[in-house]
mmCIF file of C-alpha atoms in Angstrom:
data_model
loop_
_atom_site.group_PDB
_atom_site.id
_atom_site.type_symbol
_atom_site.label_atom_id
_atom_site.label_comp_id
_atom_site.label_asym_id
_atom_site.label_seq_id
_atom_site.Cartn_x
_atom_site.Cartn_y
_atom_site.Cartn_z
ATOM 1 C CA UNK A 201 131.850 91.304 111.519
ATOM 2 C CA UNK A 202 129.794 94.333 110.212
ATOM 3 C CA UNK A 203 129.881 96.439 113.408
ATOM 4 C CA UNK A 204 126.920 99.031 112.382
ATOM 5 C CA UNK A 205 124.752 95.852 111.776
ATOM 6 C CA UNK A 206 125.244 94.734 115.401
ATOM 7 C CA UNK A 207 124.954 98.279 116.406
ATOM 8 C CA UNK A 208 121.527 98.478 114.460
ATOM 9 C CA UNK A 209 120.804 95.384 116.235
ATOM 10 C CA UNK A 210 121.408 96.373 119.269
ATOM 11 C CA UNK A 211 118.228 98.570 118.942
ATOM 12 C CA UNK A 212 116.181 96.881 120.459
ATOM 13 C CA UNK A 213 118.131 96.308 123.753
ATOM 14 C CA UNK A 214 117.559 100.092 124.213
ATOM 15 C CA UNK A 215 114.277 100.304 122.922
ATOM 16 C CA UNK A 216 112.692 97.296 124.410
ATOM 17 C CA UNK A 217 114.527 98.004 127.186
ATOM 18 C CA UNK A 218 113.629 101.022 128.146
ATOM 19 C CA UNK A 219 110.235 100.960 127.065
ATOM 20 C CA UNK A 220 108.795 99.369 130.131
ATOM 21 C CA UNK A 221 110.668 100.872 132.771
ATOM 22 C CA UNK A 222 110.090 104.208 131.223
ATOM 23 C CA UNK A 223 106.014 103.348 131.088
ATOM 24 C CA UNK A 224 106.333 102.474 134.240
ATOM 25 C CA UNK A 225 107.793 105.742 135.807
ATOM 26 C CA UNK A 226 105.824 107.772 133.899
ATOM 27 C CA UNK A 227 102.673 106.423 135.507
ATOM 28 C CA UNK A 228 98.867 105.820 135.029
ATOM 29 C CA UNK A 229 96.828 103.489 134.786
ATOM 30 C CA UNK A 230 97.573 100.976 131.973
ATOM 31 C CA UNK A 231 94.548 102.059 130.014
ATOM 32 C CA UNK A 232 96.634 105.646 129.875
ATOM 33 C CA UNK A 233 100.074 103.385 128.815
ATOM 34 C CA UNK A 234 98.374 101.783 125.925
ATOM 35 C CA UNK A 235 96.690 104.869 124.825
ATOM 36 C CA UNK A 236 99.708 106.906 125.043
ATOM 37 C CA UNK A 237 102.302 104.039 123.732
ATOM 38 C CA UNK A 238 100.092 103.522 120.714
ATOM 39 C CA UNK A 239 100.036 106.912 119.297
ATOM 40 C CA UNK A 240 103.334 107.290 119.790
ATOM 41 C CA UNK A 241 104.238 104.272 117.686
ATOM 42 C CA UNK A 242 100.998 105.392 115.343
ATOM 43 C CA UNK A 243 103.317 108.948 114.796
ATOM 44 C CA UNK A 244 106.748 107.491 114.265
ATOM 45 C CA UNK A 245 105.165 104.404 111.976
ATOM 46 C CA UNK A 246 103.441 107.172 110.065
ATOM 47 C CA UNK A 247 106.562 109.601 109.742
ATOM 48 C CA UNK A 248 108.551 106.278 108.149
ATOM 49 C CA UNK A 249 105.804 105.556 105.942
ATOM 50 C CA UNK A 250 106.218 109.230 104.274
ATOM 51 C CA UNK A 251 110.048 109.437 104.133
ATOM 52 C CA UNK A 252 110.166 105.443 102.939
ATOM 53 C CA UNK A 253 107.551 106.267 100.508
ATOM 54 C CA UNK A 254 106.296 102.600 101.542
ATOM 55 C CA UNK A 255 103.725 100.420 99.935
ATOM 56 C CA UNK A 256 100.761 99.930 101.997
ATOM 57 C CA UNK A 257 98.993 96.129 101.982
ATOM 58 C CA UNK A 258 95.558 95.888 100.842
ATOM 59 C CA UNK A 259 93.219 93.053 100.918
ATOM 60 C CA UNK A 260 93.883 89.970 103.639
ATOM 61 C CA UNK A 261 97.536 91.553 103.369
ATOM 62 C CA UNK A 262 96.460 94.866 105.315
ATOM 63 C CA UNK A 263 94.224 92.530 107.561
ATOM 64 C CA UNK A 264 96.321 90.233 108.185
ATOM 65 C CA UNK A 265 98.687 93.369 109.295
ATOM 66 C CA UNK A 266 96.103 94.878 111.492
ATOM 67 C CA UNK A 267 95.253 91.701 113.203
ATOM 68 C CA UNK A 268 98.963 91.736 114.165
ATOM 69 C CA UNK A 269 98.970 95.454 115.569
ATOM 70 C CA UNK A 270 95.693 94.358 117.978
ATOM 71 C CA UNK A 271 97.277 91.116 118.842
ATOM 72 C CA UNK A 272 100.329 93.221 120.133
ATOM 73 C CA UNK A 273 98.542 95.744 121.888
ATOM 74 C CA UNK A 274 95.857 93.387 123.658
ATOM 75 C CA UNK A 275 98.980 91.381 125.084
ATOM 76 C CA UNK A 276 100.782 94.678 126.127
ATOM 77 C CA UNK A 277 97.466 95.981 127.982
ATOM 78 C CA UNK A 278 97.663 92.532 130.186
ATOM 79 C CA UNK A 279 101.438 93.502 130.571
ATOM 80 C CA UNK A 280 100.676 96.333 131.712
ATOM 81 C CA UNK A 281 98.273 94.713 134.133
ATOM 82 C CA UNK A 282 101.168 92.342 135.724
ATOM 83 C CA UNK A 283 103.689 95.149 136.139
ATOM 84 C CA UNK A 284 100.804 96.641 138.530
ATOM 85 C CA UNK A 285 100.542 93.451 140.192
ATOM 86 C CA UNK A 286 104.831 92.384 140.200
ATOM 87 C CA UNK A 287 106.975 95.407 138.576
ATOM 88 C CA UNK A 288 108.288 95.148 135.242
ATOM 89 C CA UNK A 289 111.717 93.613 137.000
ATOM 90 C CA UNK A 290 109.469 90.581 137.736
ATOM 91 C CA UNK A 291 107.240 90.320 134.954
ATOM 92 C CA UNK A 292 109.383 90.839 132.306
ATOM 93 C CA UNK A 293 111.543 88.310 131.915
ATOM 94 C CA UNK A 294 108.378 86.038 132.247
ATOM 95 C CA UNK A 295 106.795 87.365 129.478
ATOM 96 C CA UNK A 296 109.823 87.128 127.488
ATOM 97 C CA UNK A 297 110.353 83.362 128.151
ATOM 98 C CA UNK A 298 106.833 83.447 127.218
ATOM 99 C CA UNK A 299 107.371 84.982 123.897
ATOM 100 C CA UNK A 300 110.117 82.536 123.026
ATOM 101 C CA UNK A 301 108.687 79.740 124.245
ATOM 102 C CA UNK A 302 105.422 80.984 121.386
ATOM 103 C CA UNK A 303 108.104 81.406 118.693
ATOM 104 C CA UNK A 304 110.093 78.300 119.109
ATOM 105 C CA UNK A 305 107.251 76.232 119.394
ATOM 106 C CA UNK A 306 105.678 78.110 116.242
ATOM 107 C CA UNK A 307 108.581 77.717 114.266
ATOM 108 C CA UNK A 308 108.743 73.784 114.876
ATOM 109 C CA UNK A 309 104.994 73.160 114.685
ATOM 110 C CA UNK A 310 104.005 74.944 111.870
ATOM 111 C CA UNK A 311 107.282 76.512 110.273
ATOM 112 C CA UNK A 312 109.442 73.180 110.293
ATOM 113 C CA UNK A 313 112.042 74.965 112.166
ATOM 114 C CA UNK A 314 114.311 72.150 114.049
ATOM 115 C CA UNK A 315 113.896 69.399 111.080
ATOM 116 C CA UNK A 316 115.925 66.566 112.493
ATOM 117 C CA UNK A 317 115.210 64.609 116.132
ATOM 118 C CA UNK A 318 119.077 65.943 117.459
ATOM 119 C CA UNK A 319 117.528 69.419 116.188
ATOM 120 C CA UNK A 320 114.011 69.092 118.500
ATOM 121 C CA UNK A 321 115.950 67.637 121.428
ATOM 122 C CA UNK A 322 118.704 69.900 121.515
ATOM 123 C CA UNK A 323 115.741 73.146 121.195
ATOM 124 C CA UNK A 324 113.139 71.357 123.847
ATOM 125 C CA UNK A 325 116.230 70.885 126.781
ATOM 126 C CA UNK A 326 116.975 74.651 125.454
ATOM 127 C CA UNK A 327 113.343 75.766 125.834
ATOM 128 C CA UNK A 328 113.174 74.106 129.838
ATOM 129 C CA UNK A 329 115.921 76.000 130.444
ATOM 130 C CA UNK A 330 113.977 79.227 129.402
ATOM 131 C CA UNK A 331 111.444 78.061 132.171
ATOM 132 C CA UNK A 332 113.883 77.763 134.708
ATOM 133 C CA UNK A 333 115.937 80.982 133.900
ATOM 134 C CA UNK A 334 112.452 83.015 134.356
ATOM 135 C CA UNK A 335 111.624 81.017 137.519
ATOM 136 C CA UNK A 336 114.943 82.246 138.886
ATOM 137 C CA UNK A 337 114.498 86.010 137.896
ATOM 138 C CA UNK A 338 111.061 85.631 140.097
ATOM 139 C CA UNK A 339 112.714 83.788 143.197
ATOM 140 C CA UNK A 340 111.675 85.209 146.624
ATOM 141 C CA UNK A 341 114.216 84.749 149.454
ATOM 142 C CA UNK A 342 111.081 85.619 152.173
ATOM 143 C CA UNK A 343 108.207 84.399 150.670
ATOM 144 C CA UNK A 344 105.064 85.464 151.667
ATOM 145 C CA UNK A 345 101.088 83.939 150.617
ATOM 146 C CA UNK A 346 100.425 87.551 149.374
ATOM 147 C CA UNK A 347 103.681 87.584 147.228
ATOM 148 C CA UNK A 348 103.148 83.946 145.643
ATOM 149 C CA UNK A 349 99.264 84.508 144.801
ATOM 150 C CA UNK A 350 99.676 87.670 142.708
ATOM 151 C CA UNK A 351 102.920 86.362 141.291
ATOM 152 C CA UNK A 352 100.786 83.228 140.354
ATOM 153 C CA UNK A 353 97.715 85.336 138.838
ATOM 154 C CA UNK A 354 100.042 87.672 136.986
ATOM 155 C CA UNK A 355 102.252 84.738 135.475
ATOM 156 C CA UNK A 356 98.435 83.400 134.448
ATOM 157 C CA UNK A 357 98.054 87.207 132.729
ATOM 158 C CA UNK A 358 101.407 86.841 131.383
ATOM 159 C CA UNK A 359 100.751 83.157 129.724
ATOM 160 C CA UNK A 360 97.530 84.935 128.250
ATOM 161 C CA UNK A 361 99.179 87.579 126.795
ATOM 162 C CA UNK A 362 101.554 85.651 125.114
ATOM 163 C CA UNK A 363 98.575 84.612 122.275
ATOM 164 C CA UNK A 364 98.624 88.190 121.417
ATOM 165 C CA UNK A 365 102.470 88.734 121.021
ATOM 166 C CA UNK A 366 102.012 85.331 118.785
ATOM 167 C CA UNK A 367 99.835 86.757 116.653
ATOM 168 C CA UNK A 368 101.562 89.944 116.229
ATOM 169 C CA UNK A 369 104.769 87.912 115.324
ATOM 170 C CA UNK A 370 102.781 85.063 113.146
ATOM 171 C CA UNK A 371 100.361 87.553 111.501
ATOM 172 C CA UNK A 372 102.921 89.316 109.319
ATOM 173 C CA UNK A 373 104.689 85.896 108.457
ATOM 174 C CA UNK A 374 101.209 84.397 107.073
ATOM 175 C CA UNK A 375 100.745 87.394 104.810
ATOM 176 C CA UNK A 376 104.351 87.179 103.835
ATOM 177 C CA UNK A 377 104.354 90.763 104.236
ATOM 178 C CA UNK A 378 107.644 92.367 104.976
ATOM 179 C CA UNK A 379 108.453 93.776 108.353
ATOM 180 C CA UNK A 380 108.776 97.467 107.152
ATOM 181 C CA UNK A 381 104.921 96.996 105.297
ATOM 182 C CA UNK A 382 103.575 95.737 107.884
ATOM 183 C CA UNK A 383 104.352 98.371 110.293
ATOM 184 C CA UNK A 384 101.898 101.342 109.833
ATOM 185 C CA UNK A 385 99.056 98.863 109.182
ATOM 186 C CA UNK A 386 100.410 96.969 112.969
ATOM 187 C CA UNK A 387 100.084 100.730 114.852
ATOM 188 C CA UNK A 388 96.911 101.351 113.275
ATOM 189 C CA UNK A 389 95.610 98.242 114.861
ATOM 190 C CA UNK A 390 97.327 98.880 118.022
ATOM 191 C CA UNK A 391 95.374 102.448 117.841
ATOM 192 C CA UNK A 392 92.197 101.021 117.279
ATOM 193 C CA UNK A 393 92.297 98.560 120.811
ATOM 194 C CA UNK A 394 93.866 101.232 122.759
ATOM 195 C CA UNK A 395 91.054 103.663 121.676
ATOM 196 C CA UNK A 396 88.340 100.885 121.898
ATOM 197 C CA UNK A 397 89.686 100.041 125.510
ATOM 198 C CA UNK A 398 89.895 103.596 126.926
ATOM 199 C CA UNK A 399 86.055 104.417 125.501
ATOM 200 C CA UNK A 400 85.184 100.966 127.092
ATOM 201 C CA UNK A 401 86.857 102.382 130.564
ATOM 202 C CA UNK A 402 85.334 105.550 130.186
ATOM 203 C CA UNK A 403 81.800 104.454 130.917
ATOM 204 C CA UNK A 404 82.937 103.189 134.778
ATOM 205 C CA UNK A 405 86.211 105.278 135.344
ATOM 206 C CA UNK A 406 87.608 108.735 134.351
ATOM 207 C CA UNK A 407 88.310 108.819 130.440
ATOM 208 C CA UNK A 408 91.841 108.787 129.318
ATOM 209 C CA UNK A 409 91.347 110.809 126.824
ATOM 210 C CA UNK A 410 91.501 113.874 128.728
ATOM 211 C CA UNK A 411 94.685 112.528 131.111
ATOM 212 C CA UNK A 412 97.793 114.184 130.523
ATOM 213 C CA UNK A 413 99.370 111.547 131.475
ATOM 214 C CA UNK A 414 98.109 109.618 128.629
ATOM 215 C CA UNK A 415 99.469 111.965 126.036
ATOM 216 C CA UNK A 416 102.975 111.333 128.005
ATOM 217 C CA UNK A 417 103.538 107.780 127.084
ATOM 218 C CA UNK A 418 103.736 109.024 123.137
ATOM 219 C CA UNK A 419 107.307 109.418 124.595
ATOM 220 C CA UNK A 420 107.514 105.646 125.709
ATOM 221 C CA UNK A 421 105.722 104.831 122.314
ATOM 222 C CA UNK A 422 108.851 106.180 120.465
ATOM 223 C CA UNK A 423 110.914 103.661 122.499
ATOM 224 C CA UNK A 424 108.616 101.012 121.577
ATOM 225 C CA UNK A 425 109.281 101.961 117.551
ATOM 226 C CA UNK A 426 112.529 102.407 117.497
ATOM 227 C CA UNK A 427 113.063 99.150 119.112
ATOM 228 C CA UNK A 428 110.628 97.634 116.093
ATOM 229 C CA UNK A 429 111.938 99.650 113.580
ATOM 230 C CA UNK A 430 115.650 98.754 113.962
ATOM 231 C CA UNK A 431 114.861 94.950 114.941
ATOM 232 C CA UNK A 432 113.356 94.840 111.157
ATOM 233 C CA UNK A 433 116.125 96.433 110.026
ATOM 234 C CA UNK A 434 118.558 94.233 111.692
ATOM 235 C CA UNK A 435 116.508 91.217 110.514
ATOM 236 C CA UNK A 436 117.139 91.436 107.289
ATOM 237 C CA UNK A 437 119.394 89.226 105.075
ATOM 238 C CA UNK A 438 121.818 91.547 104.597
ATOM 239 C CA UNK A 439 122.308 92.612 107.855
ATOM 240 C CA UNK A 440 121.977 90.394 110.646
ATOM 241 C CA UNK A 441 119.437 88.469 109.269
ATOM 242 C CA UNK A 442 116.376 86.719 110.986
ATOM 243 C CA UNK A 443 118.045 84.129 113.395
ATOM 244 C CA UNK A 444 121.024 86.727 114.689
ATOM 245 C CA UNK A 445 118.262 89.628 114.887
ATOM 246 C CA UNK A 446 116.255 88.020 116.933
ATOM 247 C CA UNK A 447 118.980 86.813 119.814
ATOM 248 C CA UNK A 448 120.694 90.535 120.199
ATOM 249 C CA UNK A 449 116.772 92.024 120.108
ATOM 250 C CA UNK A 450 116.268 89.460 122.955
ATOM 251 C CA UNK A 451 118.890 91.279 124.891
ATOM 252 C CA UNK A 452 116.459 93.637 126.319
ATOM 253 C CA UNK A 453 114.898 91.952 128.913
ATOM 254 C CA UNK A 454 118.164 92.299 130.502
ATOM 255 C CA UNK A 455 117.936 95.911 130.372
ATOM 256 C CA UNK A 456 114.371 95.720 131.164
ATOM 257 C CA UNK A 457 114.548 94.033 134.144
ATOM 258 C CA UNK A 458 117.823 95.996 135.849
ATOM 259 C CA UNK A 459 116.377 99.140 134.734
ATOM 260 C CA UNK A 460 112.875 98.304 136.371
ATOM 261 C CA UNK A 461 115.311 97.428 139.779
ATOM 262 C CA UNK A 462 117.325 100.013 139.572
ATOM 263 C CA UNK A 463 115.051 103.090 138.663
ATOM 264 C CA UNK A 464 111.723 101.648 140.026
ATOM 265 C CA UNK A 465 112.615 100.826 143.890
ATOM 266 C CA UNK A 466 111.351 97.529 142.870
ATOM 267 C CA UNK A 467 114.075 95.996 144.830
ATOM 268 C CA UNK A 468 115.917 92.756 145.373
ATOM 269 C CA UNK A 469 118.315 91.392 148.209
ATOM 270 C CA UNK A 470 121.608 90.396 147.099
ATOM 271 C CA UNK A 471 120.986 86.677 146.624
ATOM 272 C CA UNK A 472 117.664 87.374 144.673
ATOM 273 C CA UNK A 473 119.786 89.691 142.690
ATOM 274 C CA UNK A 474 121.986 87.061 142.136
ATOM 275 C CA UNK A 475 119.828 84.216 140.957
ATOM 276 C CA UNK A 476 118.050 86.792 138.871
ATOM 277 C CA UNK A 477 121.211 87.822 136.897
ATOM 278 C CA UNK A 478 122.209 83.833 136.630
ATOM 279 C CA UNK A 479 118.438 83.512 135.520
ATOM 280 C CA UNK A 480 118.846 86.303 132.923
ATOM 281 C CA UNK A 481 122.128 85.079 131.857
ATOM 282 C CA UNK A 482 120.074 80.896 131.304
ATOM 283 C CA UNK A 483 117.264 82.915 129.273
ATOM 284 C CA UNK A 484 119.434 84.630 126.587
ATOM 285 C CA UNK A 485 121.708 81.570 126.161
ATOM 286 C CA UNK A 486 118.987 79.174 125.561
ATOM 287 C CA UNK A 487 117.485 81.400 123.666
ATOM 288 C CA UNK A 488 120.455 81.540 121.058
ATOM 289 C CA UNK A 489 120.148 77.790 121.016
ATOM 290 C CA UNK A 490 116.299 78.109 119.802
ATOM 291 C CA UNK A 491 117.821 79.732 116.832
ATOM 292 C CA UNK A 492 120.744 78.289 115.792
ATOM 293 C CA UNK A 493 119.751 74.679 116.659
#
């Protein structure tokens, strides 16, 4: 076992992880998140670029690539949205089950991932067990209507989203573009719909622009691209490669969600803890079925 692959791999449970609860206590609104989060990725993307001395795409290549970056950051906005309405400890495993959910069924569809019938049974029974880990980490023991509706309308944002955080996986794939290419042209696009939203905001609402608390979240960008950076890293053939890579960086919705408990007073009794950590525990599992099956 190569432990500074896993290590490297591991990346993204810190990253990932952080990222949201870290947003999240920082503050705003979510137009000042994206904003903030963007540039952030935009500077460390940028920084990688120079000291990489990295090709840049051109042609459907670099379109392809920015197409991914606004898919990303037009999902993360509606994120943003639902940890308004739920907290991240609620929304994020949802929008993680989501996200696997989009890949496995991607993979089968159009990548001819899960050849044989034993293959597409085995990954379907793995994939309803995704649903019902994230239904657990969103189990109420006192349920109220107030509760249920926005958990409802922000599972509806989440499901949304997930078209974006497809095409920012998909995107790259379809150009055949490596993962460390495709990154400056990806926060370029995420830029350009963070700018585009906080102009569009600016005409009803104060601008973000000229929030501090904007310019903070370049902070929780960095978490984002380290996360990114090392989960490329770690994807690679001769490290982890793709199918390993993508289970540990799935460990951060762990983090994620007892981070966003813990930190954010978003808090659970000790049976909802419970059934969340059990749900937590079903999501990760199945998920390392989706890829090895």
């Amino acid at each position: 076992m190569n432990i500074v692959a896993i290590l490297i791999g591991l990346g993204p449970l810190l990253g990932w992880g952080l990222y949201p609860t870290i947003a999240s206590k920082i503050g705003g609104r979510p137009v000042n998140q994206i904003l903030g989060s963007t540039i952030g990725t935009l500077i460390f993307a940028f920084i990688l670029f120079m000291v990489k001395d990295l090709p840049f795409p051109n042609g459907s290549k670099l379109l392809l690539a920015i197409l991914s970056g606004v898919g990303w950051a037009v999902a993360q906005i509606i994120t943003f949205q639902s940890f308004k309405m739920v907290g991240s400890s609620r929304a994020m495993p949802v929008t993680t089950a989501f996200q696997l959910l989009g890949a496995s069924l991607w993979g089968m569809i159009h990548l001819g991932d899960w050849p044989t019938l034993t293959d597409k049974i085995i990954g379907i029974i793995a994939l309803v067990l995704i649903i019902i880990g994230a239904k657990m980490t969103v189990w109420s023991e006192h349920k109220n209507e107030e509760d249920s509706k926005m958990m409802k309308k922000a599972i509806i944002y989440l499901a949304i989203g997930e078209i974006g955080y497809w095409a920012y996986s998909a995107a790259p794939q379809e150009a055949k573009l490596g993962g460390m290419e495709a990154f400056l042209p990806q926060a370029i696009g995420m830029l350009l719909v963070s700018v585009a939203y906080a102009l569009f905001l600016s005409f009803k609402e104060k601008s973000a622009f000229t929030e501090s608390v904007s310019y903070k979240h370049i902070f929780s960008g960095f978490f984002f691209a380290f996360a990114a950076l090392t989960y490329l890293i770690s994807a690679q053939p001769n490290m982890n490669g793709l199918a390993t890579g993508f289970i540990l960086s799935q460990t951060s919705v762990v983090l994620a969600t007892l981070t966003g408990i813990w930190f954010l007073g978003q808090k659970k009794s000790k049976k909802e803890m419970t059934i969340t950590i059990v749900g937590l525990i079903l999501i990760i599992l199945a998920a390392t079925v989706t890829v090895i099956v």
